[in-house]
Coordinates of C-alpha atoms in Angstrom, one line a residue:
M1 CA 8.0 23.6 2.6
A2 CA 7.4 27.0 1.5
G3 CA 5.0 29.1 3.6
H4 CA 2.3 29.7 0.7
Q5 CA 2.5 25.8 0.1
V6 CA 1.3 25.2 3.7
K7 CA -1.4 27.8 3.7
E8 CA -2.8 26.4 0.4
L9 CA -4.0 23.5 2.1
G10 CA -6.3 25.8 4.5
N11 CA -7.1 28.3 1.8
E12 CA -7.5 27.0 -1.6
P13 CA -10.9 25.5 -3.1
V14 CA -11.0 21.9 -1.9
G15 CA -12.0 20.2 -5.2
R16 CA -9.2 22.0 -7.1
L17 CA -6.6 21.3 -4.4
L18 CA -7.6 17.3 -4.1
M19 CA -7.2 17.2 -7.7
R20 CA -3.3 18.6 -7.2
Y21 CA -2.4 16.6 -4.5
A22 CA -4.3 13.1 -5.6
V23 CA -3.1 13.4 -9.2
P24 CA 0.6 12.9 -8.3
A25 CA -0.5 10.8 -5.6
V26 CA -2.2 8.6 -8.0
V27 CA 0.2 8.2 -10.5
A28 CA 2.9 7.4 -7.9
M29 CA 0.6 4.8 -6.6
T30 CA -0.1 3.2 -10.0
A31 CA 3.6 3.6 -10.7
S32 CA 4.4 1.8 -7.8
S33 CA 2.0 -0.9 -8.7
L34 CA 3.3 -1.1 -12.3
Y35 CA 6.6 -1.7 -10.5
N36 CA 5.3 -5.0 -8.9
I37 CA 3.4 -6.1 -12.4
V38 CA 6.5 -5.4 -14.4
D39 CA 8.3 -7.9 -12.3
R40 CA 5.5 -10.4 -12.5
I41 CA 5.4 -10.0 -16.5
F42 CA 8.9 -10.7 -17.2
I43 CA 9.2 -13.6 -14.5
G44 CA 6.0 -15.2 -16.1
H45 CA 8.1 -15.3 -19.4
I46 CA 11.3 -17.2 -17.8
G47 CA 12.0 -20.2 -19.6
T48 CA 8.9 -22.5 -20.9
G49 CA 5.2 -21.9 -20.1
E50 CA 5.6 -24.3 -17.1
E51 CA 8.7 -22.6 -15.5
G52 CA 7.1 -19.2 -16.0
A53 CA 4.1 -20.5 -14.1
L54 CA 6.1 -21.9 -11.1
A55 CA 8.4 -18.6 -11.0
L56 CA 5.0 -16.9 -10.7
S57 CA 3.8 -19.1 -8.0
G58 CA 7.2 -18.6 -6.1
L59 CA 6.9 -14.7 -6.6
A60 CA 3.2 -15.0 -5.0
V61 CA 4.1 -17.1 -2.3
T62 CA 6.7 -14.0 -1.1
F63 CA 3.7 -11.7 -0.9
P64 CA 3.0 -12.3 2.7
V65 CA 6.5 -11.6 3.5
M66 CA 6.5 -8.3 1.9
N67 CA 3.2 -7.6 3.2
L68 CA 4.6 -8.2 6.7
S69 CA 7.8 -5.7 6.0
A70 CA 5.2 -3.2 4.1
A71 CA 3.1 -3.3 7.4
F72 CA 6.3 -2.0 9.4
G73 CA 7.0 0.3 6.8
A74 CA 3.4 1.9 6.7
M75 CA 3.4 2.1 10.3
V76 CA 6.3 4.3 10.3
G77 CA 5.7 6.4 7.4
I78 CA 2.2 6.8 7.0
G79 CA 2.0 7.5 11.0
G80 CA 5.0 10.1 10.2
A81 CA 3.5 11.6 7.6
T82 CA 0.1 12.2 9.3
V83 CA 1.7 13.4 12.4
I84 CA 3.7 16.1 9.9
S85 CA 0.4 17.2 8.5
V86 CA -1.4 18.1 11.8
K87 CA 1.8 19.8 13.2
L88 CA 2.0 21.7 9.9
G89 CA -1.5 22.7 10.5
Q90 CA -0.9 24.1 14.0
R91 CA 2.2 25.7 12.6
D92 CA 4.5 23.9 14.7
Y93 CA 7.5 23.3 12.2
P94 CA 10.2 22.4 14.8
T95 CA 8.3 19.5 15.9
A96 CA 7.2 18.6 12.5
E97 CA 11.0 18.3 11.4
R98 CA 11.9 16.2 14.3
V99 CA 9.2 13.5 13.5
L100 CA 10.6 13.5 10.2
G101 CA 14.0 12.4 11.8
N102 CA 12.2 9.9 13.7
V103 CA 10.9 8.3 10.7
V104 CA 14.5 7.9 9.3
T105 CA 15.6 6.4 12.5
L106 CA 12.7 4.1 13.0
N107 CA 12.7 2.6 9.7
V108 CA 16.5 1.8 9.8
I109 CA 15.8 0.1 13.0
V110 CA 12.5 -2.0 11.8
G111 CA 14.6 -2.5 8.4
I112 CA 17.4 -4.1 10.0
V113 CA 15.4 -6.5 12.5
L114 CA 13.1 -7.7 10.0
T115 CA 16.1 -8.5 7.4
V116 CA 17.6 -10.4 10.1
F117 CA 14.7 -12.5 11.2
G118 CA 13.8 -13.0 7.4
L119 CA 17.2 -14.6 6.4
L120 CA 17.1 -16.6 9.4
F121 CA 14.0 -18.3 9.1
I122 CA 13.4 -17.8 5.0
D123 CA 12.8 -21.6 4.2
P124 CA 10.2 -22.1 7.2
L125 CA 8.6 -19.0 6.4
L126 CA 8.3 -19.7 2.7
Y127 CA 6.7 -23.2 3.2
F128 CA 4.3 -21.7 5.8
F129 CA 3.1 -19.2 3.4
G130 CA 2.4 -22.0 0.8
A131 CA 5.5 -23.1 -1.1
S132 CA 5.7 -26.2 -2.6
E133 CA 8.8 -28.2 -3.6
N134 CA 8.6 -27.2 -6.9
S135 CA 8.2 -23.4 -6.2
V136 CA 10.4 -22.7 -3.3
A137 CA 13.7 -22.1 -5.0
Y138 CA 12.1 -19.3 -7.0
A139 CA 10.5 -18.0 -3.7
R140 CA 13.9 -18.0 -1.7
D141 CA 15.9 -16.5 -4.7
Y142 CA 13.6 -13.6 -4.9
M143 CA 13.1 -13.3 -1.3
F144 CA 16.9 -13.5 -0.3
V145 CA 17.8 -10.6 -2.4
I146 CA 14.8 -8.4 -1.5
L147 CA 15.4 -9.1 2.4
L148 CA 19.1 -7.8 2.0
G149 CA 17.6 -4.5 0.4
N150 CA 15.0 -4.1 3.3
V151 CA 16.7 -0.9 4.9
V152 CA 16.6 1.0 1.6
T153 CA 12.8 0.0 0.8
H154 CA 11.8 1.2 4.1
L155 CA 13.5 4.5 3.7
Y156 CA 12.5 5.2 0.3
L157 CA 8.8 4.5 1.1
G158 CA 9.1 6.5 4.6
L159 CA 10.5 9.6 3.2
N160 CA 8.2 9.6 0.2
A161 CA 5.2 9.7 2.4
A162 CA 6.8 12.4 4.2
L163 CA 7.4 14.3 0.9
R164 CA 3.6 14.3 0.4
A165 CA 3.0 15.4 3.7
T166 CA 5.0 18.7 3.4
G167 CA 3.6 19.7 0.3
H168 CA 5.8 17.9 -2.4
P169 CA 3.3 15.4 -3.9
T170 CA 4.6 16.1 -7.5
I171 CA 8.3 15.4 -6.4
A172 CA 7.1 12.3 -4.4
M173 CA 5.6 11.2 -7.8
T174 CA 8.4 11.8 -9.9
A175 CA 10.6 9.5 -7.4
T176 CA 8.2 6.6 -7.7
I177 CA 7.8 6.9 -11.5
A178 CA 11.9 6.8 -11.7
T179 CA 11.8 3.9 -9.9
V180 CA 9.8 2.1 -12.2
V181 CA 11.5 3.3 -15.3
C182 CA 14.8 1.9 -13.6
N183 CA 13.1 -1.3 -12.6
S184 CA 11.5 -1.7 -16.3
I185 CA 15.1 -1.2 -17.7
L186 CA 16.7 -3.2 -15.3
D187 CA 14.5 -6.3 -15.1
P188 CA 15.3 -7.6 -18.6
L189 CA 19.1 -6.8 -18.2
F190 CA 19.3 -9.1 -14.9
I191 CA 16.7 -11.8 -15.7
F192 CA 17.5 -12.3 -19.3
T193 CA 20.8 -10.7 -20.6
L194 CA 22.7 -11.7 -17.2
D195 CA 20.6 -15.0 -17.0
M196 CA 19.9 -14.5 -13.3
G197 CA 16.3 -15.5 -13.8
I198 CA 13.9 -14.3 -10.6
R199 CA 17.0 -13.5 -8.6
G200 CA 17.7 -10.8 -11.5
A201 CA 14.2 -9.3 -10.9
A202 CA 14.6 -8.8 -7.1
I203 CA 18.2 -7.1 -7.9
A204 CA 16.8 -4.9 -10.5
T205 CA 14.1 -3.9 -7.8
I206 CA 16.5 -2.9 -4.9
L207 CA 18.8 -1.2 -7.3
A208 CA 15.8 1.0 -8.7
Q209 CA 14.8 1.7 -5.0
V210 CA 18.5 2.9 -4.1
F211 CA 18.6 5.5 -7.2
A212 CA 14.9 6.8 -5.9
L213 CA 16.0 7.0 -2.1
A214 CA 19.1 9.0 -2.9
Y215 CA 16.9 11.4 -5.1
V216 CA 14.4 11.9 -2.2
W217 CA 17.1 12.4 0.4
F218 CA 18.9 14.9 -1.4
F219 CA 15.7 16.9 -1.7
L220 CA 14.6 16.7 1.7
S221 CA 18.0 17.6 3.0
R222 CA 17.7 21.1 1.3
P223 CA 17.9 24.1 4.0
K224 CA 15.1 26.0 2.2
E225 CA 12.8 23.4 3.1
I226 CA 11.0 24.3 6.0
V227 CA 10.8 20.7 7.2
H228 CA 14.2 19.2 6.1
L229 CA 16.6 16.6 7.1
R230 CA 19.8 17.9 9.3
R231 CA 21.7 16.9 12.2
G232 CA 20.1 16.6 15.6
I233 CA 16.8 15.6 14.4
Y234 CA 17.3 11.9 14.5
G235 CA 17.3 11.0 18.0
L236 CA 14.1 9.1 19.1
R237 CA 11.6 11.1 21.4
K238 CA 9.3 8.8 23.4
R239 CA 6.1 11.5 22.6
I240 CA 7.0 11.4 18.7
V241 CA 7.7 7.9 18.6
R242 CA 4.2 7.1 20.6
N243 CA 2.0 9.3 18.4
I244 CA 3.9 8.1 15.1
L245 CA 3.2 4.2 16.0
G246 CA -0.3 5.3 17.4
I247 CA -1.7 6.6 14.2
G248 CA 0.3 4.2 12.0
L249 CA -1.2 1.6 14.0
S250 CA -4.2 1.4 11.5
P251 CA -2.3 0.9 8.2
F252 CA 0.0 -1.4 10.1
C253 CA -2.9 -3.8 11.0
M254 CA -4.2 -3.5 7.7
Q255 CA -1.0 -4.6 6.3
L256 CA -0.4 -7.4 8.9
C257 CA -4.0 -8.9 8.4
A258 CA -3.3 -8.5 4.5
C259 CA -0.2 -10.9 5.4
L260 CA -2.2 -13.2 7.5
V261 CA -5.0 -13.3 4.9
V262 CA -2.6 -14.1 2.1
I263 CA -1.2 -17.2 3.7
L264 CA -4.7 -18.4 4.5
I265 CA -5.4 -17.7 0.4
N266 CA -2.4 -19.5 -0.5
Q267 CA -3.0 -22.6 1.7
G268 CA -6.3 -22.9 0.2
L269 CA -5.4 -22.5 -3.3
Q270 CA -2.3 -24.8 -2.9
R271 CA -4.7 -27.6 -1.3
H272 CA -7.4 -27.1 -3.7
G273 CA -5.6 -26.0 -6.9
G274 CA -1.8 -26.3 -6.4
D275 CA 0.8 -24.4 -7.7
L276 CA -1.3 -23.3 -11.0
A277 CA -4.0 -21.9 -8.7
I278 CA -1.1 -19.7 -6.7
A279 CA 0.3 -18.6 -9.7
A280 CA -3.2 -17.6 -11.0
Y281 CA -3.7 -15.4 -7.5
G282 CA -0.6 -13.6 -8.3
I283 CA -1.7 -12.5 -11.5
V284 CA -5.3 -11.5 -10.7
N285 CA -3.7 -9.7 -7.5
G286 CA -1.3 -7.9 -9.5
I287 CA -4.2 -6.6 -12.0
T288 CA -7.0 -5.7 -9.2
F289 CA -4.2 -4.2 -7.3
L290 CA -3.4 -1.6 -9.6
F291 CA -6.8 0.1 -9.4
V292 CA -6.6 -0.2 -5.9
M293 CA -3.7 1.7 -6.2
V294 CA -5.4 4.4 -7.8
V295 CA -7.7 4.9 -5.1
M296 CA -5.1 4.6 -2.6
G297 CA -3.5 7.4 -4.4
I298 CA -6.7 9.4 -4.1
T299 CA -6.7 9.0 0.0
Q300 CA -2.8 10.1 -0.2
G301 CA -3.8 13.1 -2.0
M302 CA -6.8 13.3 0.6
Q303 CA -4.5 13.0 3.6
P304 CA -2.5 16.1 3.9
I305 CA -5.7 18.4 3.3
A306 CA -7.9 16.3 6.0
G307 CA -5.1 16.3 8.2
Y308 CA -4.1 20.2 7.9
N309 CA -7.5 21.5 7.8
Y310 CA -8.6 19.2 11.1
G311 CA -5.6 20.7 12.8
A312 CA -6.6 24.2 12.0
Q313 CA -10.3 23.5 12.9
K314 CA -11.5 24.2 9.5
Y315 CA -14.0 21.2 9.8
E316 CA -16.1 21.8 6.5
R317 CA -12.9 21.8 4.5
V318 CA -12.5 18.2 5.8
N319 CA -15.8 17.1 5.0
Q320 CA -15.6 18.5 1.5
V321 CA -12.3 16.6 1.1
L322 CA -14.0 13.2 2.0
R323 CA -16.9 13.8 -0.2
Y324 CA -14.6 14.4 -3.3
S325 CA -12.5 11.4 -2.3
I326 CA -15.4 9.0 -2.1
L327 CA -16.7 10.2 -5.4
Y328 CA -13.5 9.7 -7.3
A329 CA -12.4 6.6 -5.6
T330 CA -16.1 4.8 -6.9
V331 CA -15.7 5.8 -10.6
V332 CA -12.0 4.3 -10.4
M333 CA -13.5 0.9 -8.7
C334 CA -16.4 0.9 -11.2
I335 CA -13.8 1.0 -14.3
S336 CA -12.0 -1.7 -12.4
F337 CA -15.3 -3.8 -12.5
V338 CA -16.0 -3.1 -16.1
V339 CA -12.4 -4.0 -17.4
C340 CA -12.1 -7.3 -15.4
E341 CA -15.8 -8.7 -15.8
F342 CA -16.0 -7.9 -19.6
V343 CA -12.4 -8.1 -21.1
P344 CA -10.4 -10.0 -18.4
H345 CA -8.2 -11.8 -21.0
L346 CA -6.6 -8.6 -22.0
P347 CA -4.5 -7.7 -19.0
I348 CA -3.8 -11.4 -18.2
R349 CA -2.1 -12.1 -21.5
L350 CA 0.5 -10.0 -20.4
F351 CA 1.5 -12.2 -17.9
T352 CA 1.0 -15.6 -19.3
N353 CA 0.5 -17.6 -22.7
D354 CA -0.6 -20.6 -20.6
A355 CA -4.3 -21.7 -21.5
A356 CA -5.0 -23.4 -18.3
L357 CA -3.4 -20.5 -16.1
T358 CA -5.3 -17.7 -18.2
D359 CA -8.6 -19.8 -17.6
L360 CA -8.0 -20.2 -14.1
S361 CA -7.0 -16.3 -13.7
T362 CA -9.9 -15.5 -15.7
D363 CA -12.6 -17.0 -13.3
G364 CA -11.1 -15.8 -10.1
M365 CA -10.8 -12.0 -11.4
R366 CA -14.3 -12.1 -12.5
I367 CA -15.6 -13.4 -9.1
I368 CA -13.1 -11.1 -7.0
V369 CA -14.0 -7.6 -9.0
S370 CA -18.1 -8.4 -8.6
M371 CA -17.9 -5.8 -5.3
H372 CA -15.5 -3.4 -6.4
P373 CA -18.3 -0.7 -7.4
L374 CA -18.5 -0.6 -3.5
V375 CA -15.1 -1.0 -2.4
G376 CA -13.7 2.5 -3.0
F377 CA -15.9 3.9 -0.5
Q378 CA -14.8 1.6 2.3
I379 CA -10.9 2.5 1.3
V380 CA -11.7 6.1 1.2
V381 CA -13.8 5.8 4.8
G382 CA -10.9 3.9 6.6
N383 CA -8.1 6.4 5.6
F384 CA -10.5 9.2 6.7
F385 CA -10.4 8.2 10.1
Q386 CA -6.7 7.8 10.0
S387 CA -6.5 11.0 8.0
I388 CA -7.7 13.1 11.0
G389 CA -6.0 11.3 13.7
M390 CA -9.1 8.5 15.0
A391 CA -6.9 5.5 14.8
R392 CA -9.4 3.1 16.5
K393 CA -12.0 3.5 14.2
S394 CA -9.4 3.1 11.0
I395 CA -8.1 0.3 12.9
F396 CA -11.4 -1.3 13.2
L397 CA -12.1 -1.0 9.8
S398 CA -8.8 -2.2 8.8
V399 CA -9.0 -5.2 10.8
S400 CA -12.3 -6.4 10.5
R401 CA -12.5 -7.0 6.7
Q402 CA -9.4 -9.1 6.9
M403 CA -9.9 -10.9 10.3
L404 CA -13.7 -10.6 11.2
F405 CA -15.1 -11.4 7.8
L406 CA -12.5 -12.7 5.3
T407 CA -10.7 -15.2 7.5
P408 CA -13.8 -17.2 8.5
F409 CA -14.8 -17.3 4.9
L410 CA -11.5 -18.5 3.9
L411 CA -11.8 -21.3 6.4
I412 CA -15.4 -22.3 5.3
F413 CA -15.9 -21.6 1.5
P414 CA -12.8 -23.5 -0.2
S415 CA -14.0 -26.6 1.4
I416 CA -17.3 -26.2 -0.3
W417 CA -16.6 -24.5 -3.6
G418 CA -12.6 -25.5 -3.6
T419 CA -10.6 -23.0 -5.6
N420 CA -13.7 -20.8 -6.4
G421 CA -14.4 -20.3 -2.6
V422 CA -11.4 -18.9 -2.0
W423 CA -12.3 -16.2 -4.6
L424 CA -15.8 -16.0 -3.1
S425 CA -14.3 -15.5 0.2
I426 CA -12.7 -12.2 -1.1
A427 CA -15.9 -10.9 -2.8
A428 CA -17.9 -11.5 0.3
S429 CA -15.9 -10.1 3.0
D430 CA -15.6 -6.9 0.5
L431 CA -19.4 -6.7 0.9
I432 CA -19.6 -6.8 4.4
S433 CA -16.8 -4.2 5.2
V434 CA -18.5 -1.9 2.9
I435 CA -21.7 -2.0 4.9
T436 CA -19.7 -1.7 8.2
A437 CA -17.9 1.5 6.8
A438 CA -21.1 2.9 5.8
I439 CA -22.5 2.4 9.6
M440 CA -19.7 3.7 11.2
L441 CA -19.5 7.0 9.1
W442 CA -23.3 7.6 9.6
H443 CA -22.9 7.2 13.3
F444 CA -19.7 9.6 13.3
Y445 CA -21.8 12.2 11.7
H446 CA -25.0 11.8 13.4
T447 CA -23.4 11.7 17.2
G448 CA -21.9 15.4 16.8
G449 CA -19.8 14.9 13.8
I450 CA -16.3 16.2 13.2
T451 CA -16.2 19.3 15.3
Q452 CA -16.6 17.5 18.8
K453 CA -13.5 15.1 17.7
S454 CA -10.1 16.0 18.7
I455 CA -6.9 14.4 19.2
T456 CA -3.7 15.3 20.9
L457 CA 0.0 15.2 19.4

């Protein structure tokens, strides 16, 4: 990254800087969410209405597998990006470059291990995650292809995070948009024209990521970049790996807990509502996740600004970017609440024409988004602690929502309220996690604040 791009993180007005970094990240994260939504839209229209519903159910069953893979990817990619940001703030460019090389190596290793494990145990995993005899064939066809392309997925996501950390949010955004466009073009070709069904959707997904990875790799290989891919940086260094994984442990725990929770959600929905209820969750999750991804884009824009200024000891700028991020995230989640509460049928119709599935999805979505006006705050606070290297606080916020709050509700509420109990569990855990984040942030600033905190990288 050019020198002025590094310095702007510490000098340009924070509000303007956050917008410049967050907008590309928001576009990229929204595009990433649309990337998955496109698959669901096309898959939901495979064959008859009933066949499409079963295909959506099979796709929803694969979410825990993909969440597990994403957990390892986030640990390496986000952890590495955070370390790079702090090192750039400290002007330690050689170490930042070696961190980039270690991110590549770790992603290859993790991707291969997960591919082998997933292929060996694919059927037992899918049944455990909620597949039925009717939906398992769809889930297996999709998951087999996704697992074969796992290394590509990890490398693409890891290097995209590195692009943002090195001051190239627009390039990262362009790569993600290109992936969505490719996937949207290839999906109907493989699913309908070549009659490959749900497996065609998976092939389209991986091919789109191959194109995006080639683009990102080319950009990060340019010698004119201060931090770039070159020979000699790929050998793993114990200290660097420890720092990457230590900071990345927070998003890893969040994704891992999400994996475990989705298992409980699918099992509860299968028990009380069958394949149709799981398909409804797939639709609801796709729609609500779109708004969450916008907030995650805001936090990704916040991350290099907070990380750099923390490393440079410009603490007031760190506080400013936190305040702006909370404001923007709250606005986004309020929009989510309005859309999903008052006109839920509009987005749901994109996925299915089945009346029963539409009604079930509408009921679930209205309950889930009831806490959305508060959720943006919790997401930002958790990512804020991660951005300044306070992994323990971030990990606790990540784990507590899923394991301490949501899991007990999922074990109790469905036995009382059936399918609605699953939806109510999600809303209740959101409320408690927001309160927890508020208490932790208050305690942080009233026990000395950011100026007394430090990390060693």
